[in-house]
Coordinates of C-alpha atoms in Angstrom, one line a residue:
Chain A
M25 CA 0.0 0.0 0.0
Q26 CA 2.9 2.3 0.6
R27 CA 4.4 1.4 -2.6
E28 CA 5.9 4.1 -4.7
V29 CA 4.2 5.5 -7.8
G30 CA 7.4 5.2 -9.7
T31 CA 7.4 1.3 -9.3
L32 CA 4.0 0.7 -10.7
P33 CA 3.7 -1.0 -14.1
L34 CA 2.0 2.0 -15.7
A35 CA 2.8 3.7 -18.9
P36 CA 5.9 5.8 -18.5
A37 CA 4.3 9.0 -19.6
L38 CA 1.5 8.5 -17.2
R39 CA 4.0 7.8 -14.4
A40 CA 5.8 11.1 -15.1
R41 CA 2.5 13.0 -15.0
L42 CA 1.5 11.3 -11.6
A43 CA 4.8 12.2 -10.2
A44 CA 4.7 15.8 -11.5
A45 CA 1.1 16.1 -9.9
G46 CA 2.7 15.1 -6.5
F47 CA 1.5 11.6 -5.9
Q48 CA 4.0 9.5 -4.2
T49 CA 2.4 6.2 -3.0
A50 CA -0.2 3.9 -4.3
Q51 CA -2.5 4.5 -1.3
E52 CA -2.8 8.2 -2.4
L53 CA -3.9 7.2 -5.9
L54 CA -6.5 4.8 -4.6
D55 CA -7.9 7.3 -2.1
T56 CA -8.3 10.0 -4.8
G57 CA -10.5 7.9 -7.0
P58 CA -10.9 8.1 -10.8
C59 CA -12.6 11.5 -11.1
G60 CA -10.4 13.3 -8.8
L61 CA -7.4 11.7 -10.5
S62 CA -8.5 12.7 -14.1
K63 CA -9.1 16.4 -12.8
E64 CA -5.8 16.6 -11.1
V65 CA -3.6 14.9 -13.6
G66 CA -5.4 16.0 -16.7
I67 CA -6.1 12.5 -18.2
S68 CA -9.6 11.2 -19.2
R69 CA -11.8 9.3 -16.7
E70 CA -11.3 6.1 -18.6
E71 CA -7.6 6.3 -18.4
A72 CA -7.8 7.1 -14.8
L73 CA -10.0 4.1 -14.1
E74 CA -7.6 1.8 -16.1
A75 CA -4.7 3.1 -14.1
L76 CA -6.4 2.4 -10.8
Q77 CA -7.3 -1.1 -11.8
V78 CA -3.6 -1.8 -12.5
V79 CA -2.7 -0.3 -9.2
R80 CA -5.4 -2.3 -7.3
Q81 CA -4.2 -5.5 -9.1
E82 CA -0.6 -4.8 -8.2
C83 CA -1.4 -4.2 -4.5
H84 CA -3.5 -7.3 -4.3
G85 CA -0.7 -9.3 -5.8
D86 CA 1.7 -7.8 -3.2
A87 CA -0.7 -8.8 -0.5
A88 CA -1.2 -12.4 -1.8
R89 CA 2.5 -12.9 -2.1
T90 CA 3.2 -11.8 1.4
A91 CA 0.4 -14.1 2.6
G92 CA 2.6 -16.9 1.2
R93 CA 0.3 -18.1 -1.7
S94 CA 1.7 -19.1 -4.9
G95 CA 3.0 -16.2 -7.0
A96 CA 6.3 -15.1 -8.4
T97 CA 8.1 -15.6 -5.3
R98 CA 7.1 -18.8 -3.5
K99 CA 8.0 -19.5 0.1
C100 CA 8.2 -23.1 1.4
T101 CA 10.4 -24.9 3.9
A102 CA 13.3 -27.0 2.7
L103 CA 11.4 -30.2 4.0
E104 CA 8.6 -29.5 1.5
L105 CA 11.3 -29.1 -1.2
L106 CA 12.8 -32.4 -0.1
E107 CA 9.6 -34.2 -0.4
E108 CA 9.0 -32.7 -3.7
E109 CA 12.4 -33.6 -5.1
Q110 CA 12.1 -37.2 -3.8
T111 CA 8.8 -37.9 -5.6
Q112 CA 10.1 -36.1 -8.6
G113 CA 10.4 -38.3 -11.6
F114 CA 13.6 -38.5 -13.9
I115 CA 13.8 -39.0 -17.6
I116 CA 16.1 -41.9 -18.1
T117 CA 18.5 -42.2 -21.0
F118 CA 18.7 -45.9 -21.4
C119 CA 22.3 -45.8 -20.6
S120 CA 22.5 -46.8 -17.0
A121 CA 26.0 -45.3 -16.5
L122 CA 24.9 -42.0 -17.6
D123 CA 21.7 -42.3 -15.5
N124 CA 23.8 -43.2 -12.4
I125 CA 26.1 -40.1 -12.7
L126 CA 23.2 -37.8 -13.3
G127 CA 21.4 -39.3 -10.2
G128 CA 18.7 -41.1 -11.9
G129 CA 18.4 -39.4 -15.1
V130 CA 17.6 -35.9 -16.6
Q131 CA 15.8 -34.0 -13.8
L132 CA 12.6 -32.3 -14.2
T133 CA 12.4 -28.6 -13.4
K134 CA 16.1 -28.2 -14.1
I135 CA 18.1 -27.0 -17.1
T136 CA 20.6 -29.5 -18.5
E137 CA 23.2 -28.5 -21.0
I138 CA 24.9 -30.9 -23.2
C139 CA 28.0 -29.7 -24.9
G140 CA 30.2 -31.6 -27.4
A141 CA 32.1 -31.6 -30.6
P142 CA 30.2 -32.2 -33.8
G143 CA 29.2 -35.8 -34.3
V144 CA 29.6 -37.0 -30.8
G145 CA 25.9 -37.8 -30.1
K146 CA 24.1 -34.7 -28.7
T147 CA 21.2 -34.7 -31.1
Q148 CA 21.0 -38.6 -30.6
L149 CA 20.7 -38.1 -26.8
C150 CA 18.0 -35.5 -27.4
M151 CA 16.0 -37.8 -29.6
Q152 CA 16.3 -40.5 -27.2
L153 CA 15.1 -38.4 -24.4
A154 CA 12.1 -37.1 -26.5
V155 CA 11.1 -40.8 -26.8
D156 CA 11.9 -41.7 -23.1
V157 CA 9.8 -38.9 -21.6
Q158 CA 6.8 -40.7 -22.9
I159 CA 7.5 -44.0 -21.2
P160 CA 4.4 -44.8 -19.0
E161 CA 4.8 -44.5 -15.1
C162 CA 4.4 -48.1 -14.5
F163 CA 7.6 -48.7 -16.4
G164 CA 9.5 -46.1 -14.4
G165 CA 8.9 -43.2 -16.8
V166 CA 7.3 -39.7 -16.6
A167 CA 4.5 -40.3 -19.2
G168 CA 4.8 -36.8 -20.5
E169 CA 5.1 -35.2 -24.0
A170 CA 8.1 -33.5 -25.6
V171 CA 8.8 -30.2 -27.4
F172 CA 11.6 -30.4 -29.9
I173 CA 13.0 -26.9 -31.0
D174 CA 15.5 -27.5 -33.8
T175 CA 17.8 -24.8 -35.0
E176 CA 20.3 -26.8 -36.8
G177 CA 18.0 -29.0 -38.9
S178 CA 19.5 -32.3 -37.7
F179 CA 16.3 -33.9 -36.5
M180 CA 15.7 -37.1 -38.5
V181 CA 12.3 -38.6 -38.2
D182 CA 13.5 -42.0 -39.4
R183 CA 16.1 -42.1 -36.6
V184 CA 13.4 -41.3 -34.1
V185 CA 11.3 -44.1 -35.5
D186 CA 14.2 -46.6 -34.9
I187 CA 14.7 -45.3 -31.3
A188 CA 10.9 -45.4 -30.6
A189 CA 10.6 -48.9 -32.0
A190 CA 13.4 -50.2 -29.8
C191 CA 12.0 -48.5 -26.8
V192 CA 8.5 -50.1 -27.4
Q193 CA 10.2 -53.4 -27.9
H194 CA 12.0 -53.1 -24.6
C195 CA 8.8 -52.3 -22.7
H196 CA 7.1 -55.2 -24.4
L197 CA 9.8 -57.6 -23.1
I198 CA 9.6 -56.3 -19.6
A199 CA 5.7 -56.6 -19.7
E200 CA 6.1 -60.2 -20.8
A201 CA 8.6 -61.0 -18.1
Q202 CA 6.5 -59.4 -15.5
Q203 CA 3.1 -60.6 -16.6
E204 CA 1.2 -57.8 -14.8
E205 CA -2.1 -56.5 -16.2
D206 CA -1.6 -52.8 -15.8
L207 CA 1.7 -53.1 -17.6
R208 CA -0.1 -54.5 -20.7
K209 CA -2.7 -51.9 -20.5
A210 CA -0.2 -49.2 -20.5
L211 CA 1.5 -50.7 -23.5
E212 CA -1.7 -50.3 -25.6
T213 CA -1.3 -46.5 -25.6
F214 CA 2.4 -46.6 -25.9
S215 CA 2.6 -47.2 -29.6
L216 CA 4.8 -45.9 -32.3
E217 CA 2.2 -43.5 -33.7
N218 CA 1.3 -42.2 -30.2
I219 CA 5.0 -41.5 -29.5
L220 CA 5.5 -39.6 -32.7
S221 CA 2.4 -37.5 -32.4
H222 CA 3.3 -36.4 -29.0
I223 CA 6.6 -35.0 -30.2
Y224 CA 6.0 -31.3 -31.0
Y225 CA 8.6 -30.1 -33.5
F226 CA 9.6 -26.5 -34.2
R227 CA 12.2 -25.5 -36.8
C228 CA 13.7 -22.1 -35.9
R229 CA 16.0 -20.6 -38.7
D230 CA 17.5 -17.8 -36.8
Y231 CA 17.6 -16.3 -33.3
T232 CA 14.6 -14.1 -33.8
E233 CA 12.4 -17.1 -34.4
L234 CA 13.9 -18.8 -31.5
L235 CA 13.2 -15.7 -29.2
A236 CA 9.7 -15.6 -30.6
Q237 CA 9.1 -19.2 -30.0
V238 CA 10.4 -19.0 -26.4
Y239 CA 8.1 -16.0 -25.7
L240 CA 5.2 -18.1 -26.9
L241 CA 6.3 -21.4 -25.1
P242 CA 4.4 -20.7 -21.8
E243 CA 1.2 -20.3 -23.8
F244 CA 1.8 -23.5 -25.6
L245 CA 2.7 -25.4 -22.5
S246 CA -0.5 -24.4 -20.7
E247 CA -2.4 -25.7 -23.7
H248 CA -0.4 -28.8 -23.7
S249 CA -0.1 -29.5 -20.0
K250 CA 1.4 -32.9 -20.4
V251 CA 4.6 -31.7 -21.9
R252 CA 7.5 -32.7 -19.5
L253 CA 10.5 -32.0 -21.8
V254 CA 11.6 -29.1 -23.8
V255 CA 14.5 -29.7 -26.0
I256 CA 16.4 -26.8 -27.8
D257 CA 18.8 -28.6 -30.1
G258 CA 21.5 -26.2 -31.0
I259 CA 21.1 -23.1 -28.9
A260 CA 24.6 -21.9 -30.0
F261 CA 24.1 -22.1 -33.8
P262 CA 21.8 -19.0 -34.4
F263 CA 23.9 -17.0 -31.9
R264 CA 27.4 -17.7 -33.3
H265 CA 27.2 -15.9 -36.5
D266 CA 25.9 -12.5 -37.7
F267 CA 26.5 -10.9 -34.3
E268 CA 28.6 -7.9 -34.2
D269 CA 27.3 -6.7 -30.8
L270 CA 28.4 -9.2 -28.3
S271 CA 26.8 -7.3 -25.4
L272 CA 23.4 -7.7 -27.1
R273 CA 24.0 -11.4 -27.6
T274 CA 25.0 -11.7 -23.8
R275 CA 21.8 -9.9 -22.8
L276 CA 19.6 -11.9 -25.2
L277 CA 21.1 -15.1 -23.9
N278 CA 20.6 -14.1 -20.3
G279 CA 16.9 -13.3 -21.1
L280 CA 16.5 -16.7 -22.8
A281 CA 18.0 -18.5 -19.8
Q282 CA 15.7 -16.6 -17.3
Q283 CA 12.7 -17.5 -19.4
L284 CA 13.6 -21.1 -19.6
I285 CA 14.1 -21.3 -15.9
I286 CA 10.7 -19.9 -15.2
I287 CA 9.3 -22.4 -17.8
A288 CA 11.1 -25.3 -16.2
N289 CA 9.7 -24.4 -12.8
D290 CA 6.2 -23.4 -13.5
H291 CA 5.5 -26.3 -15.9
R292 CA 7.5 -28.9 -13.9
S293 CA 9.3 -29.8 -17.2
A294 CA 13.0 -30.5 -17.9
V295 CA 14.8 -28.3 -20.2
V296 CA 17.6 -29.8 -22.4
L297 CA 19.9 -27.6 -24.4
T298 CA 22.7 -28.6 -26.7
N299 CA 25.8 -26.4 -27.0
Q300 CA 28.6 -26.5 -29.4
M301 CA 32.4 -26.3 -28.6
T302 CA 34.7 -23.6 -29.3
T303 CA 38.4 -23.5 -29.1
R304 CA 40.1 -21.3 -26.4
I305 CA 43.6 -20.3 -27.5
G306 CA 45.7 -20.2 -24.3
Q307 CA 49.4 -19.2 -23.9
S308 CA 50.8 -22.4 -25.1
Q309 CA 47.9 -24.7 -26.0
S310 CA 44.4 -24.5 -27.1
T311 CA 41.6 -26.2 -25.3
L312 CA 38.0 -27.0 -26.3
V313 CA 35.5 -25.3 -24.2
P314 CA 31.7 -24.9 -24.4
A315 CA 30.8 -22.0 -26.8
L316 CA 28.7 -18.8 -25.9
G317 CA 31.0 -17.7 -23.3
E318 CA 31.6 -17.7 -19.7
S319 CA 28.5 -16.0 -18.8
W320 CA 26.3 -18.7 -20.4
G321 CA 27.9 -21.2 -18.2
H322 CA 25.7 -20.0 -15.3
A323 CA 22.6 -20.5 -17.2
A324 CA 22.4 -24.3 -16.9
T325 CA 22.0 -26.1 -13.7
V326 CA 23.6 -29.4 -14.9
R327 CA 26.3 -29.5 -17.6
L328 CA 27.4 -32.7 -19.5
I329 CA 30.3 -32.6 -21.9
F330 CA 30.6 -35.3 -24.6
H331 CA 34.0 -35.9 -26.1
W332 CA 36.0 -38.6 -27.8
D333 CA 38.9 -40.6 -26.5
N334 CA 40.3 -42.2 -29.7
S335 CA 37.3 -44.0 -30.8
Q336 CA 35.3 -44.3 -27.5
R337 CA 32.6 -41.7 -26.7
L338 CA 32.8 -40.3 -23.2
A339 CA 30.5 -38.2 -21.2
T340 CA 31.7 -36.0 -18.4
L341 CA 29.4 -34.5 -15.7
Y342 CA 31.0 -31.0 -15.7
K343 CA 28.6 -29.2 -13.4
S344 CA 26.0 -30.5 -11.1
P345 CA 24.7 -29.2 -7.7
S346 CA 24.1 -32.7 -6.3
Q347 CA 26.4 -35.2 -8.1
K348 CA 30.0 -35.4 -8.2
E349 CA 32.1 -35.0 -11.3
S350 CA 32.8 -38.1 -13.2
T351 CA 33.2 -39.5 -16.7
I352 CA 31.5 -42.6 -18.3
A353 CA 31.6 -44.2 -21.6
Y354 CA 28.6 -44.7 -23.8
H355 CA 27.5 -46.1 -27.1
I356 CA 25.3 -45.2 -29.9
T357 CA 23.7 -48.3 -31.5
S358 CA 20.9 -48.6 -34.0
H359 CA 18.6 -48.8 -31.2
G360 CA 19.8 -45.5 -29.8
F361 CA 21.8 -44.4 -26.8
R362 CA 23.1 -47.4 -24.7
D363 CA 25.8 -48.5 -22.3
V364 CA 29.1 -49.8 -23.6
Q365 CA 29.2 -53.6 -23.4
P366 CA 30.9 -54.6 -20.1
P367 CA 33.8 -57.1 -20.3
A368 CA 32.1 -59.7 -18.1
V369 CA 28.9 -61.0 -19.5
T370 CA 25.9 -60.5 -17.2
Q371 CA 22.3 -61.7 -17.2
S372 CA 19.9 -59.1 -18.8
S373 CA 16.2 -59.3 -19.1
G374 CA 15.8 -60.6 -22.6
G375 CA 18.3 -63.3 -22.6
T376 CA 20.7 -63.0 -25.4
E377 CA 20.4 -59.5 -26.9
L378 CA 22.4 -57.8 -29.5
N379 CA 22.7 -54.6 -27.6
P380 CA 23.2 -55.1 -23.9
R381 CA 20.9 -52.6 -22.1
K382 CA 21.0 -52.5 -18.4
R383 CA 18.3 -50.4 -16.7
P384 CA 18.5 -50.0 -12.9
R385 CA 14.8 -50.1 -12.5
T386 CA 14.5 -53.4 -14.4
E387 CA 16.5 -55.1 -11.8
E388 CA 14.4 -53.5 -9.0
E389 CA 11.2 -54.5 -10.6
K390 CA 12.4 -58.0 -11.2
Q391 CA 13.1 -58.3 -7.5
Chain B
M12 CA 11.2 -14.3 -41.0
A13 CA 13.4 -12.0 -38.9
A14 CA 13.2 -9.1 -41.3
K15 CA 9.5 -9.2 -41.3
K16 CA 8.2 -5.6 -40.9
L17 CA 6.2 -4.8 -38.0
R18 CA 3.5 -3.4 -40.2
R19 CA 2.7 -7.0 -41.3
A20 CA 2.6 -8.3 -37.8
Q21 CA -0.7 -6.7 -37.3
L22 CA 0.5 -3.9 -35.0
S23 CA -1.6 -0.7 -35.2
Q24 CA -0.5 1.9 -37.7
E25 CA 0.4 4.6 -35.0
M26 CA 2.4 2.1 -33.0
C27 CA 4.5 1.3 -36.1
E28 CA 5.1 4.9 -36.7
R29 CA 6.0 5.5 -33.2
L30 CA 8.4 2.6 -33.2
S31 CA 9.9 3.7 -36.5
R32 CA 11.0 7.0 -34.8
Y33 CA 13.3 4.8 -32.8
Q34 CA 14.4 2.9 -35.8
I35 CA 12.5 -0.3 -34.8
T36 CA 10.9 -1.5 -38.1
T37 CA 11.3 -5.1 -38.2
C38 CA 10.4 -8.1 -35.9
Q39 CA 14.0 -8.6 -35.1
D40 CA 14.5 -5.2 -33.6
F41 CA 11.4 -5.5 -31.5
L42 CA 12.3 -8.8 -30.0
C43 CA 15.9 -7.8 -29.2
L44 CA 14.7 -5.1 -26.6
S45 CA 14.2 -5.8 -23.1
L46 CA 10.7 -5.2 -21.5
L47 CA 11.7 -1.9 -19.8
E48 CA 13.1 -0.5 -23.1
L49 CA 9.9 -1.6 -24.9
M50 CA 7.8 0.1 -22.3
K51 CA 9.7 3.3 -22.9
V52 CA 9.6 3.1 -26.6
T53 CA 5.9 2.2 -26.9
G54 CA 4.7 4.3 -23.9
Q55 CA 2.6 1.3 -22.9
S56 CA 2.1 -0.4 -19.6
Y57 CA 3.7 -3.6 -18.7
Y58 CA 0.7 -5.9 -19.5
E59 CA 0.2 -4.1 -22.7
V60 CA 3.7 -4.6 -23.7
Q61 CA 3.5 -8.3 -23.0
K62 CA 0.4 -8.6 -25.1
L63 CA 2.4 -6.8 -27.9
L64 CA 5.3 -9.2 -27.5
C65 CA 3.0 -12.1 -28.0
K66 CA 1.5 -10.7 -31.1
V67 CA 4.8 -10.0 -32.7
S68 CA 6.2 -13.4 -31.6
R69 CA 3.1 -15.0 -33.1
A70 CA 4.0 -13.3 -36.4
C71 CA 7.5 -14.8 -36.7
A72 CA 7.4 -18.0 -34.7
P73 CA 7.7 -21.2 -36.7
K74 CA 4.9 -23.6 -37.2
M75 CA 4.4 -26.7 -35.1
Q76 CA 4.4 -30.1 -36.4
T77 CA 4.3 -33.3 -34.7
A78 CA 7.0 -36.0 -35.5
Y79 CA 4.1 -38.2 -36.8
E80 CA 3.0 -35.7 -39.3
M81 CA 6.7 -35.5 -40.7
K82 CA 6.8 -39.2 -40.9
L83 CA 3.6 -39.5 -42.8
R84 CA 4.9 -36.8 -45.2
K85 CA 8.1 -38.7 -45.8
S86 CA 6.3 -42.0 -46.3
V87 CA 4.2 -40.4 -49.0
S88 CA 7.1 -39.9 -51.2
P89 CA 9.8 -42.4 -50.3
S90 CA 11.7 -42.4 -53.5
S91 CA 12.5 -38.8 -53.5
A92 CA 14.3 -39.1 -50.2
F93 CA 17.7 -40.0 -51.5
L94 CA 19.9 -39.7 -54.5
S95 CA 21.5 -42.9 -55.1
T96 CA 25.2 -42.9 -55.8
T97 CA 25.1 -46.2 -57.8
L98 CA 28.0 -47.4 -55.5
H99 CA 26.1 -50.2 -53.9
S100 CA 28.1 -50.5 -50.6
L101 CA 28.1 -46.6 -50.1
D102 CA 24.3 -46.5 -50.6
R103 CA 24.0 -49.2 -48.1
V104 CA 26.0 -47.4 -45.6
L105 CA 24.2 -44.1 -46.3
H106 CA 20.9 -45.9 -46.0
G107 CA 19.8 -45.0 -49.6
G108 CA 22.3 -42.5 -50.9
V109 CA 22.9 -38.8 -50.6
P110 CA 20.0 -37.6 -48.5
C111 CA 17.8 -34.9 -50.0
G112 CA 16.9 -32.0 -47.7
S113 CA 20.3 -31.9 -45.8
L114 CA 23.8 -30.9 -46.3
T115 CA 26.4 -33.6 -47.0
E116 CA 30.1 -33.0 -46.8
I117 CA 32.8 -34.9 -48.7
T118 CA 36.3 -34.6 -47.4
S119 CA 39.6 -36.1 -48.3
P120 CA 43.3 -35.5 -48.9
P121 CA 44.0 -34.3 -52.4
G122 CA 43.8 -36.4 -55.2
C123 CA 41.2 -39.0 -53.8
G124 CA 38.5 -38.2 -56.2
K125 CA 36.1 -35.6 -54.7
T126 CA 35.8 -33.6 -57.9
Q127 CA 35.2 -36.9 -59.8
F128 CA 32.4 -37.9 -57.3
C129 CA 30.8 -34.5 -57.7
I130 CA 30.9 -34.8 -61.5
M131 CA 29.4 -38.3 -61.4
L132 CA 26.6 -37.0 -59.0
S133 CA 25.9 -34.1 -61.5
V134 CA 25.3 -36.8 -64.2
L135 CA 23.1 -38.8 -61.9
A136 CA 20.8 -36.0 -60.9
T137 CA 20.1 -35.3 -64.6
L138 CA 18.9 -38.8 -65.2
P139 CA 15.1 -39.5 -65.1
V140 CA 13.6 -40.7 -61.9
S141 CA 13.0 -44.2 -63.4
M142 CA 16.8 -44.6 -63.7
G143 CA 17.5 -43.4 -60.1
G144 CA 18.1 -39.8 -60.9
L145 CA 16.3 -36.6 -59.9
D146 CA 15.3 -35.4 -63.4
G147 CA 16.5 -31.9 -62.8
A148 CA 19.2 -29.3 -63.3
V149 CA 22.4 -29.0 -61.3
I150 CA 24.2 -25.9 -60.0
Y151 CA 27.8 -26.5 -59.7
I152 CA 29.8 -23.6 -57.9
D153 CA 33.5 -24.3 -58.7
T154 CA 36.3 -22.5 -56.7
E155 CA 39.2 -24.5 -58.0
S156 CA 38.4 -24.4 -61.7
A157 CA 38.7 -28.2 -61.7
F158 CA 35.5 -29.0 -63.6
S159 CA 36.1 -30.5 -66.9
A160 CA 33.2 -30.7 -69.4
E161 CA 35.0 -33.3 -71.4
R162 CA 35.3 -35.5 -68.4
L163 CA 31.6 -35.0 -67.8
I164 CA 30.7 -36.2 -71.2
E165 CA 33.2 -39.2 -70.9
I166 CA 31.5 -40.3 -67.7
A167 CA 28.1 -40.1 -69.1
A168 CA 28.9 -41.9 -72.2
S169 CA 30.7 -44.8 -70.7
R170 CA 28.5 -45.2 -67.6
F171 CA 25.1 -45.1 -69.2
P172 CA 25.8 -45.9 -73.0
T173 CA 22.3 -47.0 -73.5
Y174 CA 20.8 -43.8 -72.4
F175 CA 23.2 -41.3 -73.8
D176 CA 23.2 -43.0 -77.2
S177 CA 22.9 -39.8 -79.2
N178 CA 24.9 -36.6 -79.2
E179 CA 21.7 -34.8 -78.6
K180 CA 21.0 -36.4 -75.3
L181 CA 24.5 -35.6 -74.1
L182 CA 24.2 -32.0 -75.1
C183 CA 20.8 -31.8 -73.4
M184 CA 22.3 -33.2 -70.2
T185 CA 25.1 -30.7 -70.4
R186 CA 22.8 -27.9 -70.8
S187 CA 21.1 -28.6 -67.5
I188 CA 24.4 -28.4 -65.6
H189 CA 25.0 -24.8 -64.7
L190 CA 28.6 -24.0 -63.7
Y191 CA 29.6 -20.9 -61.8
R192 CA 33.2 -20.1 -61.2
E193 CA 33.7 -18.1 -58.0
L194 CA 37.1 -17.3 -56.8
T195 CA 36.8 -15.2 -53.7
C196 CA 34.8 -15.8 -50.4
C197 CA 32.4 -12.9 -50.8
C198 CA 31.6 -14.0 -54.5
V199 CA 30.8 -17.4 -53.2
L200 CA 28.5 -15.9 -50.4
K201 CA 26.8 -13.7 -52.9
R202 CA 26.3 -16.7 -55.3
I203 CA 24.8 -18.7 -52.5
M204 CA 22.4 -15.9 -51.4
S205 CA 21.2 -15.7 -55.1
L206 CA 20.6 -19.4 -55.4
E207 CA 17.0 -19.3 -54.2
E208 CA 15.6 -17.7 -57.4
E209 CA 17.8 -19.8 -59.6
I210 CA 16.7 -23.1 -58.0
I211 CA 13.1 -22.1 -58.7
S212 CA 13.4 -20.7 -62.3
K213 CA 15.8 -23.5 -63.5
K214 CA 14.1 -26.4 -61.6
V215 CA 17.4 -27.3 -59.9
K216 CA 17.5 -30.6 -58.1
L217 CA 21.2 -30.7 -56.8
V218 CA 23.6 -28.1 -55.5
I219 CA 27.3 -28.8 -55.4
I220 CA 30.0 -26.5 -54.0
D221 CA 33.6 -27.5 -54.8
S222 CA 35.2 -26.8 -52.6
V223 CA 34.5 -24.6 -49.6
A224 CA 37.8 -25.2 -48.0
S225 CA 40.0 -24.1 -50.8
V226 CA 38.6 -20.6 -51.1
V227 CA 38.4 -20.0 -47.3
R228 CA 42.0 -21.1 -46.7
K229 CA 43.3 -18.9 -49.5
E230 CA 41.7 -15.9 -48.0
F231 CA 41.8 -16.2 -44.2
D232 CA 45.1 -16.8 -42.6
T233 CA 44.2 -18.0 -39.1
K234 CA 47.4 -16.8 -37.6
L235 CA 46.2 -13.1 -38.1
Q236 CA 44.1 -11.6 -35.3
G237 CA 40.5 -11.4 -36.0
N238 CA 40.4 -13.5 -39.1
L239 CA 39.3 -16.6 -37.2
A240 CA 36.0 -14.9 -36.2
E241 CA 35.5 -13.6 -39.7
R242 CA 36.1 -17.0 -41.1
S243 CA 33.7 -18.7 -38.9
N244 CA 31.2 -15.9 -39.5
F245 CA 31.4 -16.5 -43.2
L246 CA 31.2 -20.1 -42.9
T247 CA 28.2 -20.2 -40.6
R248 CA 26.3 -17.6 -42.7
G249 CA 26.9 -19.7 -45.9
A250 CA 26.0 -23.0 -44.0
S251 CA 22.7 -21.7 -42.7
V252 CA 21.6 -20.4 -46.1
L253 CA 22.5 -23.7 -47.7
K254 CA 20.6 -25.6 -44.9
Y255 CA 17.6 -23.4 -45.6
L256 CA 17.7 -24.1 -49.3
A257 CA 18.3 -27.8 -48.9
E258 CA 15.3 -28.2 -46.5
E259 CA 13.0 -25.7 -48.4
F260 CA 13.4 -27.5 -51.8
S261 CA 14.1 -31.0 -50.5
I262 CA 17.3 -31.2 -52.6
P263 CA 20.6 -32.6 -51.7
V264 CA 23.5 -30.1 -51.3

């Protein structure tokens, strides 16, 4: 109520006039009423009424926030957060080593960034996640839909078909091994057509389209409330060329990061970004570092770096608030993202398989 | 899309005039500003500015399609998805051949046969669809002056003697291969930018650039300061235009 007039979200010209007329707090505005306001400030009665409605909305919003109801600033105890985090689902990647170092998989409500050299498997992982987010809950998935924003044009539908077919087959094997009724019922809706029709694909050609799409995302997500994953494949590509003004680029990227954090939290979905690598030329040697600069490093909560070691693909957890830094090897097969075959032969669910896949939850369910 | 004028984004006339006073005429300028700057420039309240942002974003945001729709579209025309190279093991590894609608890069040490491969692909693209070709014209951007028309005719005559049985057919084929010799980076870039109209007017079904590296290495010396950024600028700009052309017209590049 004692809020200053200068902080209200009114048009700047109107604000200047109110300040010139001597109004200092919101309470004074509300006390004067629309007619008095229009006479003193010299604006029409309709404009005065609109301004008062905005003021009233703001003040009510303030009061609601201080009362602890949900708003822009939510207040809750750490215990509530703990309970929330424990019941939160993860999006598995079908590579159990990667799931392990991530603490279960890609977390919802967090931004995960995947950096890597070209050809190392970033888009493959994104396509795998877009399929995995749709796994029904009884199989250990999140049962959500996916939004795929592509800036590089590397989304291949045929590859997604392969990955989805392998995933469906895997779930069928589990259902047969377990012989439970609800598993079989869930499988009826988990078909190839369903998976493909729940991946919403946007092709952004430059950074303006990307910015526009991210502005429109909250609306899209409220219409499609089952979306649990937003993938932006290639956030570096549109920002790396045609930018003379680097400070503008930093500003746009920061704004983008903030909007993505809001989207991740409000809609309880995971945001996955892929980044390119750039060479940093040091004094005597050059190293590969993630692109888009140091300030972008703060945007993502979890950072994975994919790289090559001779012919083996490795993934390093570079930044994470809860897991420690470690490196694992992974494999990309015709079925998608998988573990590397361990040297000792272990029993897996389907007997002899061409691609050994170990899912931690399979073992738990079997037990 | 980015250069779309605000007028066509269904903003009111007076709003557009007001914004043009601050040199904001395209959607790109509008979306680059922060909310506070937009409030100052438009003279509107916070909520109004958000509504304006949504309107402008809707004007330039891409269309949504589900993966299922994309798959259906592809399965409707399966044969046009690849350009077969007629080398069976290569086709098998590439799952059909050179894919239409995306960029393919061929690299090798000198003398391995890249230019020969490109010449052969040009011949293949002019063949009718029944023989595995694309039945269209070819745009060949040559930066090394390595294209030899005689070699082209030699390949065509000895590879497909039954089809190219008359001189007329050979001449017809050569007429549909358009060769552009560009020797500097900016010429190459300008040529790539002008390709869109040529593709439509000449019914082009294949674009070959031989080679990107030679012209870039000639002009940009990476030891000099600042050249690295310029070089990557040039490359990424060219790459994004080529990607757009490949996708828009569903042709291999």
